[in-house]
Each structure stands twice: as C-alpha cells, then as structure tokens.
C-alpha cells in the first residue's frame, strides 16, 4: 500500500521521482485555465476523501483542485461532522471509508490517528498535517527551492522560531534529500531530538544555534512559521511570543543572511510577528510559488499513491 505518511517513511528514490513528476505536470499546465484536465487522467473514476479536523485553506483547496485536474472526484469531510467526532473509532472509520473511496487524505491532531487510519484502511492514506509533521508542505518547499536555486543537496536551510510540525518535516527532508539544517530558536521550543539525530545519522549537518544572526550566515533558505500552531493552547501565546520575538525574520536578519538566501513560510503567516511584511513581499520571498507548488507536489503524491 502506497501510504504517504511522512518524508522519512518514503524512500529517497520515490521522493525524487514524485518531485520530478510534479515538475513535469506543472510545466505541461503553464498558461492553461485552472480547471483544464491534465493530458493524462490518473485519478479517472477515483473517489478521494479529504478529512479535516483542523482549519485549512491551502491543503483543502490544492488537494481538491488537484484531484479534479487528474480526473477524480472529491468529498471534503469535516471531522466534527463525522461520527469520528462523536465516538466512532478511527479503525472503523478507516474500514468504512475504504469501501467508498480510493484514497484518503487526513489533517488531524494526534499522529496516532493518522497511523491508525493507515493501519486499518485498505486504500492509500496521505498525511495532510498532524501535530507532529506536515510532509506535503516540505515536498512543495523542496520543489520550490529547486526551481529557484537548483539541487537542494548540500544547501543550508535555516529554521527560525518554533521547532514545530513543519520544522520536523524539514528535518525529515534533510535526512532524505541531503541538505544541512540549522535550527535557531529558544531551547524549550527545539525540534524533537529524534528527528535531529536521524538527519545527522544520514549525513546532514544539523546545528542548533541560539543566536539568529549567527545562524543565518551563508544560508540558502530561511524558513519561518507561526509562533502558535493550531494544536498549541492559546494560553501559551503570550509566553511564546515573548520567547520567539528575537527570532522574527525581518530585513536585518535577511541582510545578515545575504542576497542568495530565499525566504519561505508555509502560510498562513502572522504578518509583523514571525516575519515582517517587508520580507514576505520582498525580493527574496518565494512564499506564493511555495503555496502554488502544494498543488503540483500533491498531485504527484496522489499519482504515486494510486499507481506507484
Ligand atoms: N500551509 C498549509 O498547510 O496551509 P493550510 O493550513 O491553509 O492548509
Ligand atoms: N505549524 C502550523 C502549520 C500550519 C499549516 C500549524 O500546525 O498550525
């Protein structure tokens, strides 16, 4: 079963072939209206369930559009409207949905929910974000980096702020695609040691640097994300903001990095918090290419899920 659960659970050759496919399909669509079907229709006659237990703009829209471009049909389900939100087990939900649909994408809270769904589903399952990781995002990010700067292998990626789910998937990316990764942020918000150790073991240089200005020196890519994720308690907001303020990505930090550094953010962003508008809308930012590439990368992921 070709589940797409995490970047570290999919082998590097498959990940690379997915990105190659994503670029081919993207290039073939240049200039066409968004609703134009792709030349080939790998999801023809396929039904895809998109389950959301958390809010979403990009994931929801890009999966929905992508399925339609590839000839399939979608059904967008909100966790709270399903019996899943009212006590039905995830295992039973998986068994039932597998009788109706050919592919399931889920955005949920606990990683356990995703893993249990995948264990009991008899159709492929895609991780559309959990509290712990966000693999589709990083596939789009690597695609975006390589469009602008060529192969990411050996490049220096710097994560500024909270070592959260998106950061974790970046570390998986370092492990599988061979780039170096520097985390700069407070000690209490460092990424899980397990993820850093795995990337190091695979040969990536993984550094934790408390000083953001030192961290970004020579960076090829600087990445920020919200200081308070959807699963974080709002009661931690003020403390997190106080801790994370020194790690804001602003013009001074980008200048310390140098002109070669790109800026990415998975979005949604909180302008003037984790990043200033001057950086988001500035010449080094590729945030909207990054958002667009969610569509292309996920289409290639879905194609691999159903066809191998
Ligand atoms: N980046 C991302 O996953 O955005 P959404 O929360 O809007 O899906
Ligand atoms: N870290 C963020 C990413 C949103 C796409 C969150 O989990 O809320």
PDB file of C-alpha atoms and ligand atoms in Angstrom:
ATOM      1  CA  UNK A   1       0.000   0.000   0.000  1.00  0.00           C
ATOM      2  CA  UNK A   2       1.478   3.354  -1.028  1.00  0.00           C
ATOM      3  CA  UNK A   3       0.615   5.476   2.006  1.00  0.00           C
ATOM      4  CA  UNK A   4       2.265   8.903   2.138  1.00  0.00           C
ATOM      5  CA  UNK A   5       2.601   9.300   5.890  1.00  0.00           C
ATOM      6  CA  UNK A   6       5.920  11.074   6.331  1.00  0.00           C
ATOM      7  CA  UNK A   7       9.003  12.032   4.376  1.00  0.00           C
ATOM      8  CA  UNK A   8      11.178   9.729   6.481  1.00  0.00           C
ATOM      9  CA  UNK A   9       8.834   6.813   5.727  1.00  0.00           C
ATOM     10  CA  UNK A  10       9.131   7.145   1.954  1.00  0.00           C
ATOM     11  CA  UNK A  11      12.419   6.189   0.307  1.00  0.00           C
ATOM     12  CA  UNK A  12      14.572   8.914  -1.295  1.00  0.00           C
ATOM     13  CA  UNK A  13      14.202   7.490  -4.829  1.00  0.00           C
ATOM     14  CA  UNK A  14      10.419   7.606  -4.574  1.00  0.00           C
ATOM     15  CA  UNK A  15      10.517  11.130  -3.151  1.00  0.00           C
ATOM     16  CA  UNK A  16      12.739  12.252  -6.018  1.00  0.00           C
ATOM     17  CA  UNK A  17      10.511  10.622  -8.625  1.00  0.00           C
ATOM     18  CA  UNK A  18       7.475  12.343  -7.101  1.00  0.00           C
ATOM     19  CA  UNK A  19       9.192  15.735  -7.410  1.00  0.00           C
ATOM     20  CA  UNK A  20      10.232  15.026 -10.998  1.00  0.00           C
ATOM     21  CA  UNK A  21       6.650  14.086 -11.858  1.00  0.00           C
ATOM     22  CA  UNK A  22       5.351  17.210 -10.097  1.00  0.00           C
ATOM     23  CA  UNK A  23       7.575  19.427 -12.247  1.00  0.00           C
ATOM     24  CA  UNK A  24       6.607  17.671 -15.491  1.00  0.00           C
ATOM     25  CA  UNK A  25       2.892  18.060 -14.775  1.00  0.00           C
ATOM     26  CA  UNK A  26       3.332  21.660 -13.643  1.00  0.00           C
ATOM     27  CA  UNK A  27       5.276  22.581 -16.793  1.00  0.00           C
ATOM     28  CA  UNK A  28       2.653  20.935 -19.020  1.00  0.00           C
ATOM     29  CA  UNK A  29      -0.075  23.116 -17.492  1.00  0.00           C
ATOM     30  CA  UNK A  30       1.596  26.505 -17.896  1.00  0.00           C
ATOM     31  CA  UNK A  31      -0.893  29.131 -19.070  1.00  0.00           C
ATOM     32  CA  UNK A  32      -3.935  26.855 -19.013  1.00  0.00           C
ATOM     33  CA  UNK A  33      -7.097  27.723 -17.069  1.00  0.00           C
ATOM     34  CA  UNK A  34      -7.017  26.046 -13.655  1.00  0.00           C
ATOM     35  CA  UNK A  35      -9.922  23.758 -14.462  1.00  0.00           C
ATOM     36  CA  UNK A  36      -8.305  22.257 -17.561  1.00  0.00           C
ATOM     37  CA  UNK A  37      -7.961  18.483 -17.147  1.00  0.00           C
ATOM     38  CA  UNK A  38      -4.415  17.112 -17.291  1.00  0.00           C
ATOM     39  CA  UNK A  39      -3.468  15.335 -20.516  1.00  0.00           C
ATOM     40  CA  UNK A  40      -3.487  12.043 -18.649  1.00  0.00           C
ATOM     41  CA  UNK A  41      -6.086  11.298 -16.002  1.00  0.00           C
ATOM     42  CA  UNK A  42      -4.532   9.036 -13.338  1.00  0.00           C
ATOM     43  CA  UNK A  43      -7.453   9.596 -10.962  1.00  0.00           C
ATOM     44  CA  UNK A  44     -10.199   8.908 -13.550  1.00  0.00           C
ATOM     45  CA  UNK A  45     -13.026   7.023 -11.812  1.00  0.00           C
ATOM     46  CA  UNK A  46     -11.315   7.590  -8.445  1.00  0.00           C
ATOM     47  CA  UNK A  47     -13.099   8.970  -5.415  1.00  0.00           C
ATOM     48  CA  UNK A  48     -10.968  10.840  -2.859  1.00  0.00           C
ATOM     49  CA  UNK A  49     -11.975  11.696   0.727  1.00  0.00           C
ATOM     50  CA  UNK A  50     -10.380  14.806   2.227  1.00  0.00           C
ATOM     51  CA  UNK A  51     -10.868  14.800   6.018  1.00  0.00           C
ATOM     52  CA  UNK A  52     -10.202  17.936   8.053  1.00  0.00           C
ATOM     53  CA  UNK A  53     -10.167  18.005  11.840  1.00  0.00           C
ATOM     54  CA  UNK A  54      -8.428  21.409  11.751  1.00  0.00           C
ATOM     55  CA  UNK A  55      -8.891  24.516   9.559  1.00  0.00           C
ATOM     56  CA  UNK A  56      -7.192  24.753   6.152  1.00  0.00           C
ATOM     57  CA  UNK A  57      -7.076  26.982   3.089  1.00  0.00           C
ATOM     58  CA  UNK A  58      -4.149  25.660   1.023  1.00  0.00           C
ATOM     59  CA  UNK A  59      -4.348  21.953   1.783  1.00  0.00           C
ATOM     60  CA  UNK A  60      -8.066  21.810   1.244  1.00  0.00           C
ATOM     61  CA  UNK A  61      -8.112  23.791  -1.980  1.00  0.00           C
ATOM     62  CA  UNK A  62      -4.972  22.355  -3.542  1.00  0.00           C
ATOM     63  CA  UNK A  63      -5.988  18.734  -2.934  1.00  0.00           C
ATOM     64  CA  UNK A  64      -9.491  19.384  -4.229  1.00  0.00           C
ATOM     65  CA  UNK A  65      -8.300  21.143  -7.390  1.00  0.00           C
ATOM     66  CA  UNK A  66      -5.539  18.582  -7.926  1.00  0.00           C
ATOM     67  CA  UNK A  67      -7.884  15.613  -7.792  1.00  0.00           C
ATOM     68  CA  UNK A  68     -10.217  17.263 -10.306  1.00  0.00           C
ATOM     69  CA  UNK A  69      -7.381  18.120 -12.706  1.00  0.00           C
ATOM     70  CA  UNK A  70      -6.395  14.441 -12.619  1.00  0.00           C
ATOM     71  CA  UNK A  71      -9.926  13.294 -13.391  1.00  0.00           C
ATOM     72  CA  UNK A  72     -11.062  12.191  -9.927  1.00  0.00           C
ATOM     73  CA  UNK A  73     -13.834  13.302  -7.621  1.00  0.00           C
ATOM     74  CA  UNK A  74     -13.511  14.613  -4.074  1.00  0.00           C
ATOM     75  CA  UNK A  75     -15.526  14.704  -0.950  1.00  0.00           C
ATOM     76  CA  UNK A  76     -14.410  17.153   1.725  1.00  0.00           C
ATOM     77  CA  UNK A  77     -15.349  15.953   5.200  1.00  0.00           C
ATOM     78  CA  UNK A  78     -15.112  17.869   8.435  1.00  0.00           C
ATOM     79  CA  UNK A  79     -14.083  15.680  11.380  1.00  0.00           C
ATOM     80  CA  UNK A  80     -16.660  17.256  13.671  1.00  0.00           C
ATOM     81  CA  UNK A  81     -19.496  16.455  11.247  1.00  0.00           C
ATOM     82  CA  UNK A  82     -18.445  12.809  11.001  1.00  0.00           C
ATOM     83  CA  UNK A  83     -19.263  10.124  13.572  1.00  0.00           C
ATOM     84  CA  UNK A  84     -15.498  10.141  14.145  1.00  0.00           C
ATOM     85  CA  UNK A  85     -16.049  13.356  16.086  1.00  0.00           C
ATOM     86  CA  UNK A  86     -18.744  11.631  18.143  1.00  0.00           C
ATOM     87  CA  UNK A  87     -17.036   8.483  19.343  1.00  0.00           C
ATOM     88  CA  UNK A  88     -16.729   6.152  16.336  1.00  0.00           C
ATOM     89  CA  UNK A  89     -13.245   4.673  16.278  1.00  0.00           C
ATOM     90  CA  UNK A  90     -10.722   5.678  13.692  1.00  0.00           C
ATOM     91  CA  UNK A  91     -10.238   1.996  12.797  1.00  0.00           C
ATOM     92  CA  UNK A  92     -13.919   1.551  11.974  1.00  0.00           C
ATOM     93  CA  UNK A  93     -13.928   4.846  10.094  1.00  0.00           C
ATOM     94  CA  UNK A  94     -10.972   3.591   8.043  1.00  0.00           C
ATOM     95  CA  UNK A  95     -12.688   0.297   7.205  1.00  0.00           C
ATOM     96  CA  UNK A  96     -15.924   2.012   6.189  1.00  0.00           C
ATOM     97  CA  UNK A  97     -14.359   4.782   4.093  1.00  0.00           C
ATOM     98  CA  UNK A  98     -12.224   2.201   2.284  1.00  0.00           C
ATOM     99  CA  UNK A  99     -15.457   0.692   0.912  1.00  0.00           C
ATOM    100  CA  UNK A 100     -16.450   4.035  -0.670  1.00  0.00           C
ATOM    101  CA  UNK A 101     -13.286   5.831  -1.723  1.00  0.00           C
ATOM    102  CA  UNK A 102      -9.963   5.030  -3.409  1.00  0.00           C
ATOM    103  CA  UNK A 103      -7.745   7.438  -1.479  1.00  0.00           C
ATOM    104  CA  UNK A 104      -7.942   9.272   1.866  1.00  0.00           C
ATOM    105  CA  UNK A 105      -6.172  12.487   2.891  1.00  0.00           C
ATOM    106  CA  UNK A 106      -6.458  13.469   6.546  1.00  0.00           C
ATOM    107  CA  UNK A 107      -5.496  16.546   8.558  1.00  0.00           C
ATOM    108  CA  UNK A 108      -5.716  15.696  12.216  1.00  0.00           C
ATOM    109  CA  UNK A 109      -4.319  16.308  15.684  1.00  0.00           C
ATOM    110  CA  UNK A 110      -2.536  13.249  17.069  1.00  0.00           C
ATOM    111  CA  UNK A 111      -0.136  11.333  14.856  1.00  0.00           C
ATOM    112  CA  UNK A 112      -1.717   8.171  16.297  1.00  0.00           C
ATOM    113  CA  UNK A 113      -4.956   8.972  14.456  1.00  0.00           C
ATOM    114  CA  UNK A 114      -3.141   9.085  11.120  1.00  0.00           C
ATOM    115  CA  UNK A 115      -1.235   5.874  11.823  1.00  0.00           C
ATOM    116  CA  UNK A 116      -4.336   4.024  12.943  1.00  0.00           C
ATOM    117  CA  UNK A 117      -6.245   5.201   9.894  1.00  0.00           C
ATOM    118  CA  UNK A 118      -3.438   3.942   7.645  1.00  0.00           C
ATOM    119  CA  UNK A 119      -3.246   0.648   9.515  1.00  0.00           C
ATOM    120  CA  UNK A 120      -6.921  -0.143   9.042  1.00  0.00           C
ATOM    121  CA  UNK A 121      -7.613   1.452   5.647  1.00  0.00           C
ATOM    122  CA  UNK A 122      -7.397  -0.757   2.577  1.00  0.00           C
ATOM    123  CA  UNK A 123      -6.745   2.293   0.369  1.00  0.00           C
ATOM    124  CA  UNK A 124      -3.766   4.700   0.481  1.00  0.00           C
ATOM    125  CA  UNK A 125      -3.697   7.405   3.154  1.00  0.00           C
ATOM    126  CA  UNK A 126      -1.953  10.804   2.886  1.00  0.00           C
ATOM    127  CA  UNK A 127      -0.851  12.930   5.846  1.00  0.00           C
ATOM    128  CA  UNK A 128      -2.253  16.447   5.378  1.00  0.00           C
ATOM    129  CA  UNK A 129      -0.688  17.620   8.693  1.00  0.00           C
ATOM    130  CA  UNK A 130      -0.652  16.304  12.231  1.00  0.00           C
ATOM    131  CA  UNK A 131       0.584  17.942  15.415  1.00  0.00           C
ATOM    132  CA  UNK A 132       3.911  16.296  14.680  1.00  0.00           C
ATOM    133  CA  UNK A 133       4.619  16.600  10.920  1.00  0.00           C
ATOM    134  CA  UNK A 134       3.487  18.154   7.611  1.00  0.00           C
ATOM    135  CA  UNK A 135       5.162  16.167   4.798  1.00  0.00           C
ATOM    136  CA  UNK A 136       3.190  17.508   1.796  1.00  0.00           C
ATOM    137  CA  UNK A 137       4.348  21.002   2.697  1.00  0.00           C
ATOM    138  CA  UNK A 138       8.014  20.071   2.597  1.00  0.00           C
ATOM    139  CA  UNK A 139       7.670  18.313  -0.760  1.00  0.00           C
ATOM    140  CA  UNK A 140       6.307  21.599  -2.140  1.00  0.00           C
ATOM    141  CA  UNK A 141       9.069  23.551  -0.392  1.00  0.00           C
ATOM    142  CA  UNK A 142      11.865  21.427  -1.838  1.00  0.00           C
ATOM    143  CA  UNK A 143      10.279  21.666  -5.284  1.00  0.00           C
ATOM    144  CA  UNK A 144      10.147  25.461  -4.899  1.00  0.00           C
ATOM    145  CA  UNK A 145      13.735  25.711  -3.714  1.00  0.00           C
ATOM    146  CA  UNK A 146      14.997  23.667  -6.649  1.00  0.00           C
ATOM    147  CA  UNK A 147      13.006  25.717  -9.175  1.00  0.00           C
ATOM    148  CA  UNK A 148      14.796  28.835  -7.951  1.00  0.00           C
ATOM    149  CA  UNK A 149      18.219  27.557  -6.949  1.00  0.00           C
ATOM    150  CA  UNK A 150      18.805  24.068  -8.402  1.00  0.00           C
ATOM    151  CA  UNK A 151      19.543  20.887  -6.421  1.00  0.00           C
ATOM    152  CA  UNK A 152      18.993  21.259  -2.677  1.00  0.00           C
ATOM    153  CA  UNK A 153      21.615  18.650  -1.759  1.00  0.00           C
ATOM    154  CA  UNK A 154      24.329  20.227   0.385  1.00  0.00           C
ATOM    155  CA  UNK A 155      22.481  23.540   0.750  1.00  0.00           C
ATOM    156  CA  UNK A 156      21.960  25.294   4.094  1.00  0.00           C
ATOM    157  CA  UNK A 157      18.390  25.626   5.355  1.00  0.00           C
ATOM    158  CA  UNK A 158      17.791  27.722   8.486  1.00  0.00           C
ATOM    159  CA  UNK A 159      14.617  27.373  10.509  1.00  0.00           C
ATOM    160  CA  UNK A 160      13.773  30.401  12.686  1.00  0.00           C
ATOM    161  CA  UNK A 161      11.350  30.095  15.604  1.00  0.00           C
ATOM    162  CA  UNK A 162       9.308  27.186  16.934  1.00  0.00           C
ATOM    163  CA  UNK A 163      10.597  23.677  16.239  1.00  0.00           C
ATOM    164  CA  UNK A 164       7.100  22.554  15.251  1.00  0.00           C
ATOM    165  CA  UNK A 165       5.463  20.057  12.857  1.00  0.00           C
ATOM    166  CA  UNK A 166       6.651  21.831   9.700  1.00  0.00           C
ATOM    167  CA  UNK A 167      10.165  22.058  11.142  1.00  0.00           C
ATOM    168  CA  UNK A 168      10.058  18.316  11.871  1.00  0.00           C
ATOM    169  CA  UNK A 169       9.220  17.530   8.254  1.00  0.00           C
ATOM    170  CA  UNK A 170      12.072  19.798   7.145  1.00  0.00           C
ATOM    171  CA  UNK A 171      14.397  17.651   9.256  1.00  0.00           C
ATOM    172  CA  UNK A 172      12.980  14.575   7.529  1.00  0.00           C
ATOM    173  CA  UNK A 173      13.711  16.395   4.271  1.00  0.00           C
ATOM    174  CA  UNK A 174      17.327  16.971   5.356  1.00  0.00           C
ATOM    175  CA  UNK A 175      17.585  13.262   6.129  1.00  0.00           C
ATOM    176  CA  UNK A 176      16.222  12.133   2.760  1.00  0.00           C
ATOM    177  CA  UNK A 177      17.409  14.872   0.383  1.00  0.00           C
ATOM    178  CA  UNK A 178      20.834  15.536   1.951  1.00  0.00           C
ATOM    179  CA  UNK A 179      20.695  19.228   2.830  1.00  0.00           C
ATOM    180  CA  UNK A 180      22.070  20.841   6.006  1.00  0.00           C
ATOM    181  CA  UNK A 181      19.725  22.220   8.619  1.00  0.00           C
ATOM    182  CA  UNK A 182      20.229  24.877  11.273  1.00  0.00           C
ATOM    183  CA  UNK A 183      17.604  25.496  13.926  1.00  0.00           C
ATOM    184  CA  UNK A 184      17.561  28.852  15.665  1.00  0.00           C
ATOM    185  CA  UNK A 185      15.025  29.384  18.431  1.00  0.00           C
ATOM    186  CA  UNK A 186      14.596  29.045  22.183  1.00  0.00           C
ATOM    187  CA  UNK A 187      15.773  25.879  23.910  1.00  0.00           C
ATOM    188  CA  UNK A 188      12.269  24.990  25.089  1.00  0.00           C
ATOM    189  CA  UNK A 189      10.965  25.005  21.505  1.00  0.00           C
ATOM    190  CA  UNK A 190      13.693  22.933  19.852  1.00  0.00           C
ATOM    191  CA  UNK A 191      12.660  20.191  17.413  1.00  0.00           C
ATOM    192  CA  UNK A 192      12.499  16.635  18.728  1.00  0.00           C
ATOM    193  CA  UNK A 193      15.970  15.204  19.316  1.00  0.00           C
ATOM    194  CA  UNK A 194      14.975  12.038  17.445  1.00  0.00           C
ATOM    195  CA  UNK A 195      14.442  13.982  14.208  1.00  0.00           C
ATOM    196  CA  UNK A 196      17.744  15.833  14.518  1.00  0.00           C
ATOM    197  CA  UNK A 197      19.603  12.601  15.284  1.00  0.00           C
ATOM    198  CA  UNK A 198      18.117  10.826  12.253  1.00  0.00           C
ATOM    199  CA  UNK A 199      19.143  13.652   9.905  1.00  0.00           C
ATOM    200  CA  UNK A 200      22.663  13.659  11.376  1.00  0.00           C
ATOM    201  CA  UNK A 201      22.909   9.911  11.016  1.00  0.00           C
ATOM    202  CA  UNK A 202      22.008  10.243   7.344  1.00  0.00           C
ATOM    203  CA  UNK A 203      24.953  12.647   6.921  1.00  0.00           C
ATOM    204  CA  UNK A 204      23.320  16.082   7.170  1.00  0.00           C
ATOM    205  CA  UNK A 205      24.966  18.801   9.199  1.00  0.00           C
ATOM    206  CA  UNK A 206      22.335  19.672  11.821  1.00  0.00           C
ATOM    207  CA  UNK A 207      23.122  22.651  14.053  1.00  0.00           C
ATOM    208  CA  UNK A 208      21.271  24.321  16.909  1.00  0.00           C
ATOM    209  CA  UNK A 209      22.338  27.960  17.173  1.00  0.00           C
ATOM    210  CA  UNK A 210      20.735  30.232  19.744  1.00  0.00           C
ATOM    211  CA  UNK A 211      21.876  33.445  18.021  1.00  0.00           C
ATOM    212  CA  UNK A 212      19.680  34.023  14.932  1.00  0.00           C
ATOM    213  CA  UNK A 213      22.199  36.336  13.280  1.00  0.00           C
ATOM    214  CA  UNK A 214      24.951  33.725  13.505  1.00  0.00           C
ATOM    215  CA  UNK A 215      22.532  31.010  12.416  1.00  0.00           C
ATOM    216  CA  UNK A 216      21.606  32.629   9.111  1.00  0.00           C
ATOM    217  CA  UNK A 217      25.160  33.336   7.908  1.00  0.00           C
ATOM    218  CA  UNK A 218      25.547  31.828   4.447  1.00  0.00           C
ATOM    219  CA  UNK A 219      22.000  30.423   4.423  1.00  0.00           C
ATOM    220  CA  UNK A 220      20.489  29.336   1.116  1.00  0.00           C
ATOM    221  CA  UNK A 221      16.986  29.251   2.567  1.00  0.00           C
ATOM    222  CA  UNK A 222      15.400  30.825   5.634  1.00  0.00           C
ATOM    223  CA  UNK A 223      12.101  29.422   6.843  1.00  0.00           C
ATOM    224  CA  UNK A 224       9.610  30.723   9.408  1.00  0.00           C
ATOM    225  CA  UNK A 225       6.223  29.528  10.600  1.00  0.00           C
ATOM    226  CA  UNK A 226       3.576  30.726  13.015  1.00  0.00           C
ATOM    227  CA  UNK A 227       4.666  31.026  16.659  1.00  0.00           C
ATOM    228  CA  UNK A 228       1.464  29.328  17.849  1.00  0.00           C
ATOM    229  CA  UNK A 229       0.298  26.280  15.884  1.00  0.00           C
ATOM    230  CA  UNK A 230      -3.294  25.065  15.620  1.00  0.00           C
ATOM    231  CA  UNK A 231      -2.718  22.390  18.264  1.00  0.00           C
ATOM    232  CA  UNK A 232      -0.992  24.740  20.733  1.00  0.00           C
ATOM    233  CA  UNK A 233      -3.019  26.047  23.625  1.00  0.00           C
ATOM    234  CA  UNK A 234      -3.865  29.741  23.283  1.00  0.00           C
ATOM    235  CA  UNK A 235      -2.841  30.144  26.934  1.00  0.00           C
ATOM    236  CA  UNK A 236       0.792  29.741  25.844  1.00  0.00           C
ATOM    237  CA  UNK A 237       0.502  32.535  23.292  1.00  0.00           C
ATOM    238  CA  UNK A 238       1.961  35.407  25.298  1.00  0.00           C
ATOM    239  CA  UNK A 239       4.856  33.350  26.639  1.00  0.00           C
ATOM    240  CA  UNK A 240       5.680  32.014  23.184  1.00  0.00           C
ATOM    241  CA  UNK A 241       5.582  35.468  21.659  1.00  0.00           C
ATOM    242  CA  UNK A 242       7.994  36.763  24.305  1.00  0.00           C
ATOM    243  CA  UNK A 243      10.327  33.825  23.759  1.00  0.00           C
ATOM    244  CA  UNK A 244      10.190  33.952  19.971  1.00  0.00           C
ATOM    245  CA  UNK A 245      10.346  37.686  19.292  1.00  0.00           C
ATOM    246  CA  UNK A 246      14.178  37.656  18.890  1.00  0.00           C
ATOM    247  CA  UNK A 247      13.710  35.131  16.080  1.00  0.00           C
ATOM    248  CA  UNK A 248      11.467  37.273  13.892  1.00  0.00           C
ATOM    249  CA  UNK A 249      12.559  37.181  10.241  1.00  0.00           C
ATOM    250  CA  UNK A 250      12.985  40.838   9.288  1.00  0.00           C
ATOM    251  CA  UNK A 251      15.119  42.925   6.944  1.00  0.00           C
ATOM    252  CA  UNK A 252      18.080  42.911   9.336  1.00  0.00           C
ATOM    253  CA  UNK A 253      18.100  39.133   9.546  1.00  0.00           C
ATOM    254  CA  UNK A 254      17.755  38.729   5.756  1.00  0.00           C
ATOM    255  CA  UNK A 255      20.641  41.193   5.287  1.00  0.00           C
ATOM    256  CA  UNK A 256      22.769  39.121   7.679  1.00  0.00           C
ATOM    257  CA  UNK A 257      21.957  36.040   5.604  1.00  0.00           C
ATOM    258  CA  UNK A 258      22.840  37.654   2.279  1.00  0.00           C
ATOM    259  CA  UNK A 259      21.164  38.066  -1.085  1.00  0.00           C
ATOM    260  CA  UNK A 260      21.476  34.392  -2.008  1.00  0.00           C
ATOM    261  CA  UNK A 261      19.016  33.378   0.727  1.00  0.00           C
ATOM    262  CA  UNK A 262      15.429  32.638  -0.232  1.00  0.00           C
ATOM    263  CA  UNK A 263      12.592  33.084   2.275  1.00  0.00           C
ATOM    264  CA  UNK A 264       9.771  30.561   2.733  1.00  0.00           C
ATOM    265  CA  UNK A 265       6.742  30.272   5.010  1.00  0.00           C
ATOM    266  CA  UNK A 266       4.111  27.544   4.691  1.00  0.00           C
ATOM    267  CA  UNK A 267       1.371  30.131   5.409  1.00  0.00           C
ATOM    268  CA  UNK A 268      -0.894  31.254   6.964  1.00  0.00           C
ATOM    269  CA  UNK A 269       1.502  33.930   8.279  1.00  0.00           C
ATOM    270  CA  UNK A 270       1.007  36.417  11.063  1.00  0.00           C
ATOM    271  CA  UNK A 271       2.482  39.493   9.447  1.00  0.00           C
ATOM    272  CA  UNK A 272       4.784  41.528  11.737  1.00  0.00           C
ATOM    273  CA  UNK A 273       5.023  38.625  14.198  1.00  0.00           C
ATOM    274  CA  UNK A 274       7.199  35.745  12.965  1.00  0.00           C
ATOM    275  CA  UNK A 275       8.011  37.659   9.765  1.00  0.00           C
ATOM    276  CA  UNK A 276       7.664  41.250   8.588  1.00  0.00           C
ATOM    277  CA  UNK A 277       5.681  42.233   5.509  1.00  0.00           C
ATOM    278  CA  UNK A 278       8.865  43.718   4.073  1.00  0.00           C
ATOM    279  CA  UNK A 279      10.376  40.203   3.950  1.00  0.00           C
ATOM    280  CA  UNK A 280       7.179  38.400   2.906  1.00  0.00           C
ATOM    281  CA  UNK A 281       6.655  40.780  -0.006  1.00  0.00           C
ATOM    282  CA  UNK A 282      10.375  41.353  -0.649  1.00  0.00           C
ATOM    283  CA  UNK A 283      12.637  40.103  -3.451  1.00  0.00           C
ATOM    284  CA  UNK A 284      13.927  37.023  -1.588  1.00  0.00           C
ATOM    285  CA  UNK A 285      10.479  35.685  -0.730  1.00  0.00           C
ATOM    286  CA  UNK A 286       9.027  32.774  -2.728  1.00  0.00           C
ATOM    287  CA  UNK A 287       6.008  32.166  -0.499  1.00  0.00           C
ATOM    288  CA  UNK A 288       3.382  32.211  -3.225  1.00  0.00           C
ATOM    289  CA  UNK A 289       5.369  29.911  -5.520  1.00  0.00           C
ATOM    290  CA  UNK A 290       5.600  27.679  -2.471  1.00  0.00           C
ATOM    291  CA  UNK A 291       1.831  27.786  -1.972  1.00  0.00           C
ATOM    292  CA  UNK A 292       1.247  27.027  -5.667  1.00  0.00           C
ATOM    293  CA  UNK A 293       3.598  24.062  -5.551  1.00  0.00           C
ATOM    294  CA  UNK A 294       1.424  22.402  -2.918  1.00  0.00           C
ATOM    295  CA  UNK A 295      -0.908  21.660  -5.816  1.00  0.00           C
ATOM    296  CA  UNK A 296       1.740  20.197  -8.124  1.00  0.00           C
ATOM    297  CA  UNK A 297       3.601  18.231  -5.452  1.00  0.00           C
ATOM    298  CA  UNK A 298       0.411  16.710  -4.017  1.00  0.00           C
ATOM    299  CA  UNK A 299      -0.843  15.711  -7.449  1.00  0.00           C
ATOM    300  CA  UNK A 300       2.367  13.726  -7.922  1.00  0.00           C
ATOM    301  CA  UNK A 301       1.993  12.248  -4.423  1.00  0.00           C
ATOM    302  CA  UNK A 302      -1.575  11.131  -5.195  1.00  0.00           C
ATOM    303  CA  UNK A 303      -0.486   9.660  -8.526  1.00  0.00           C
ATOM    304  CA  UNK A 304       2.182   7.605  -6.731  1.00  0.00           C
ATOM    305  CA  UNK A 305      -0.330   6.531  -4.069  1.00  0.00           C
ATOM    306  CA  UNK A 306      -2.750   5.066  -6.566  1.00  0.00           C
ATOM    307  CA  UNK A 307      -0.396   3.946  -9.358  1.00  0.00           C
ATOM    308  CA  UNK A 308       3.022   3.503  -7.759  1.00  0.00           C
TER     309      UNK A 308
HETATM  310  N1  LIG B   1       0.335  25.517   4.686  1.00  0.00           N
HETATM  311  C1  LIG B   1      -0.854  24.930   4.914  1.00  0.00           C
HETATM  312  O1  LIG B   1      -0.947  23.723   5.134  1.00  0.00           O
HETATM  313  O2  LIG B   1      -1.905  25.777   4.841  1.00  0.00           O
HETATM  314  P1  LIG B   1      -3.419  25.468   5.249  1.00  0.00           P
HETATM  315  O3  LIG B   1      -3.460  25.358   6.757  1.00  0.00           O
HETATM  316  O4  LIG B   1      -4.185  26.649   4.743  1.00  0.00           O
HETATM  317  O5  LIG B   1      -3.851  24.191   4.609  1.00  0.00           O
HETATM  318  N1  LIG B   2       2.580  24.874  12.273  1.00  0.00           N
HETATM  319  C1  LIG B   2       1.307  25.263  11.717  1.00  0.00           C
HETATM  320  C2  LIG B   2       1.267  24.949  10.266  1.00  0.00           C
HETATM  321  C3  LIG B   2       0.001  25.357   9.562  1.00  0.00           C
HETATM  322  C4  LIG B   2      -0.040  24.980   8.119  1.00  0.00           C
HETATM  323  C5  LIG B   2       0.186  24.582  12.468  1.00  0.00           C
HETATM  324  O1  LIG B   2       0.286  23.386  12.723  1.00  0.00           O
HETATM  325  O2  LIG B   2      -0.770  25.271  12.826  1.00  0.00           O
END
